Structure formats: structure tokens, C-alpha cells
Coordinates of C-alpha atoms in Angstrom, one line a residue:
M361 CA -19.3 -21.9 4.1
K362 CA -18.3 -18.2 4.9
P363 CA -14.3 -17.0 4.5
Q364 CA -12.2 -16.3 7.9
A365 CA -10.9 -13.3 6.1
V366 CA -9.7 -11.5 2.8
K367 CA -6.3 -10.8 2.6
Y368 CA -4.6 -8.5 -0.1
M369 CA -1.4 -10.2 -1.3
L370 CA 2.1 -8.2 -2.3
M371 CA 5.3 -9.4 -4.0
A372 CA 7.7 -8.8 -1.9
Q373 CA 11.5 -9.1 -2.8
D374 CA 13.6 -7.3 0.7
M375 CA 10.7 -8.2 3.3
D376 CA 12.5 -6.8 5.6
R377 CA 12.1 -3.2 3.6
A378 CA 8.4 -4.6 2.6
V379 CA 6.9 -4.6 6.2
S380 CA 8.8 -1.9 7.4
F381 CA 7.2 0.5 4.3
Y382 CA 3.9 -1.2 5.0
R383 CA 4.1 -0.5 8.8
D384 CA 6.5 2.7 9.6
V385 CA 5.1 4.8 6.5
M386 CA 1.4 3.2 5.4
G387 CA 0.6 2.8 9.0
F388 CA -0.1 -1.1 9.2
D389 CA 0.0 -2.6 12.4
E390 CA 2.3 -5.8 12.4
S391 CA 0.7 -8.9 12.8
F392 CA 3.8 -11.4 11.7
S393 CA 7.2 -11.6 9.6
S394 CA 8.5 -13.9 8.0
P395 CA 11.8 -13.8 4.9
H396 CA 9.1 -15.9 3.5
W397 CA 5.3 -14.3 4.4
S398 CA 4.3 -11.2 6.3
E399 CA 0.8 -10.4 7.2
L400 CA -0.1 -6.5 8.1
R401 CA -3.4 -5.1 9.3
F402 CA -5.7 -2.5 8.9
G403 CA -8.6 -3.0 10.7
D404 CA -10.0 -6.2 9.6
A405 CA -8.0 -5.7 6.1
I406 CA -4.3 -8.0 6.0
L407 CA -2.5 -7.2 3.9
A408 CA 0.1 -10.4 2.6
L409 CA 3.8 -9.6 1.3
H410 CA 5.0 -12.7 -0.6
G411 CA 8.7 -13.5 -0.4
G412 CA 10.2 -14.3 -4.3
G413 CA 9.7 -11.1 -6.0
D414 CA 11.8 -9.9 -8.2
G415 CA 11.3 -5.3 -8.0
S416 CA 10.2 -5.1 -10.9
R417 CA 6.9 -3.1 -11.4
N418 CA 4.2 -5.1 -10.7
V419 CA -0.2 -3.4 -11.2
T420 CA -2.0 -4.5 -7.9
G421 CA -5.9 -3.0 -7.1
L422 CA -4.8 -2.0 -3.6
S423 CA -6.0 0.8 -2.6
L424 CA -5.4 3.2 0.2
Q425 CA -7.3 5.9 0.8
F426 CA -5.7 8.7 3.7
E427 CA -7.8 12.3 5.2
K428 CA -4.6 14.0 3.3
V429 CA -3.6 12.0 0.6
S430 CA -1.1 14.0 -0.4
E431 CA 0.7 14.2 3.4
A432 CA 1.1 10.7 2.5
F433 CA 2.3 10.7 -0.5
D434 CA 4.6 12.9 0.5
R435 CA 6.1 10.8 2.6
A436 CA 6.1 7.3 0.9
I437 CA 8.3 9.1 -2.0
Q438 CA 10.2 10.5 1.2
Y439 CA 10.3 6.1 2.1
G440 CA 11.9 4.9 -0.8
A441 CA 8.0 4.8 -2.9
T442 CA 8.5 5.9 -6.7
A443 CA 6.2 8.4 -8.1
I444 CA 3.7 7.4 -10.9
K445 CA 1.0 10.2 -10.7
L446 CA 0.7 12.4 -8.3
P447 CA -2.4 13.1 -6.3
E448 CA -5.4 15.7 -8.9
R449 CA -8.7 15.4 -8.5
E450 CA -10.5 13.6 -11.2
E451 CA -13.0 14.8 -13.1
G452 CA -16.6 14.2 -12.1
E453 CA -15.1 11.2 -9.2
P454 CA -15.7 12.8 -5.4
I455 CA -11.8 12.0 -5.4
I456 CA -8.0 12.7 -4.9
L457 CA -6.3 10.2 -6.9
S458 CA -3.1 8.9 -7.0
Y459 CA -0.4 6.3 -8.1
L460 CA 2.9 5.1 -6.8
A461 CA 5.2 2.1 -7.2
D462 CA 6.5 1.1 -3.2
P463 CA 10.0 -0.3 -3.0
E464 CA 9.2 -3.4 -3.7
G465 CA 8.0 -2.4 -7.4
N466 CA 4.2 -3.0 -6.5
V467 CA 1.8 -0.2 -8.3
I468 CA -0.9 1.3 -5.4
M469 CA -3.5 3.4 -5.6
L470 CA -3.3 6.7 -2.8
T471 CA -6.6 8.4 -2.4
Q472 CA -8.8 10.8 -1.2
Y473 CA -12.5 11.2 -0.4
V474 CA -13.5 14.8 -1.0
G475 CA -17.8 14.3 -1.6

């Protein structure tokens, strides 16, 4: 038996705001949306949003890689995210790393591979 898909779930206090952020700002495609459960896709990846969040900061393991992480970070902030760690090259690692909280309070990592 094999899984059909891997989904990554985040909590959402305001489902419309959460869907809009991940669709319009982060570049996911909306599969479907409801007040209680929504799914967005990028390739085979599925980002699920679960209603009922309280807006408090939630540390997640979600990491999104961009070609130009500074631009993605700035755009996210412009659309309601909160800066936690500005994009910075990590010593000894091949990435530029940043952290932000999405408008729902979920802490996500934005990275750029620099080789």
C-alpha cells in the first residue's frame, strides 16, 4: 500500500485571507476552498488549510524555496506577513534563509538555493 498524496496542513483563522495569501502571494493554485477546509497545490505538493485557527503564532515545518527569496519575502510582508528573520546567507550552508509568520500566525521558512 502506498499513500495517494502528502498534504501539509496549516491552521487558518480567516480562510479567505489564508487562501488569498497562499494563492495570490506565494503562487499556489487553488484546488478548492470552503470555510473549514481548503487545498492549494504546487506541482504534487498540497497545502491544506484547516479552519478554526485562533491567529496565534504556530511554528510549522513548511519551507518554500524561491529563485529570489528577498523578493518573495518582501512581497509576503507587503501582503500581511510578519517578518521574523530577514533573508540572510547561512554560514556553511548553500541557502539564503528567512522566517516569517503568514497572516494567520503560521511561521514558515522562505529559502533560496545559492549553491
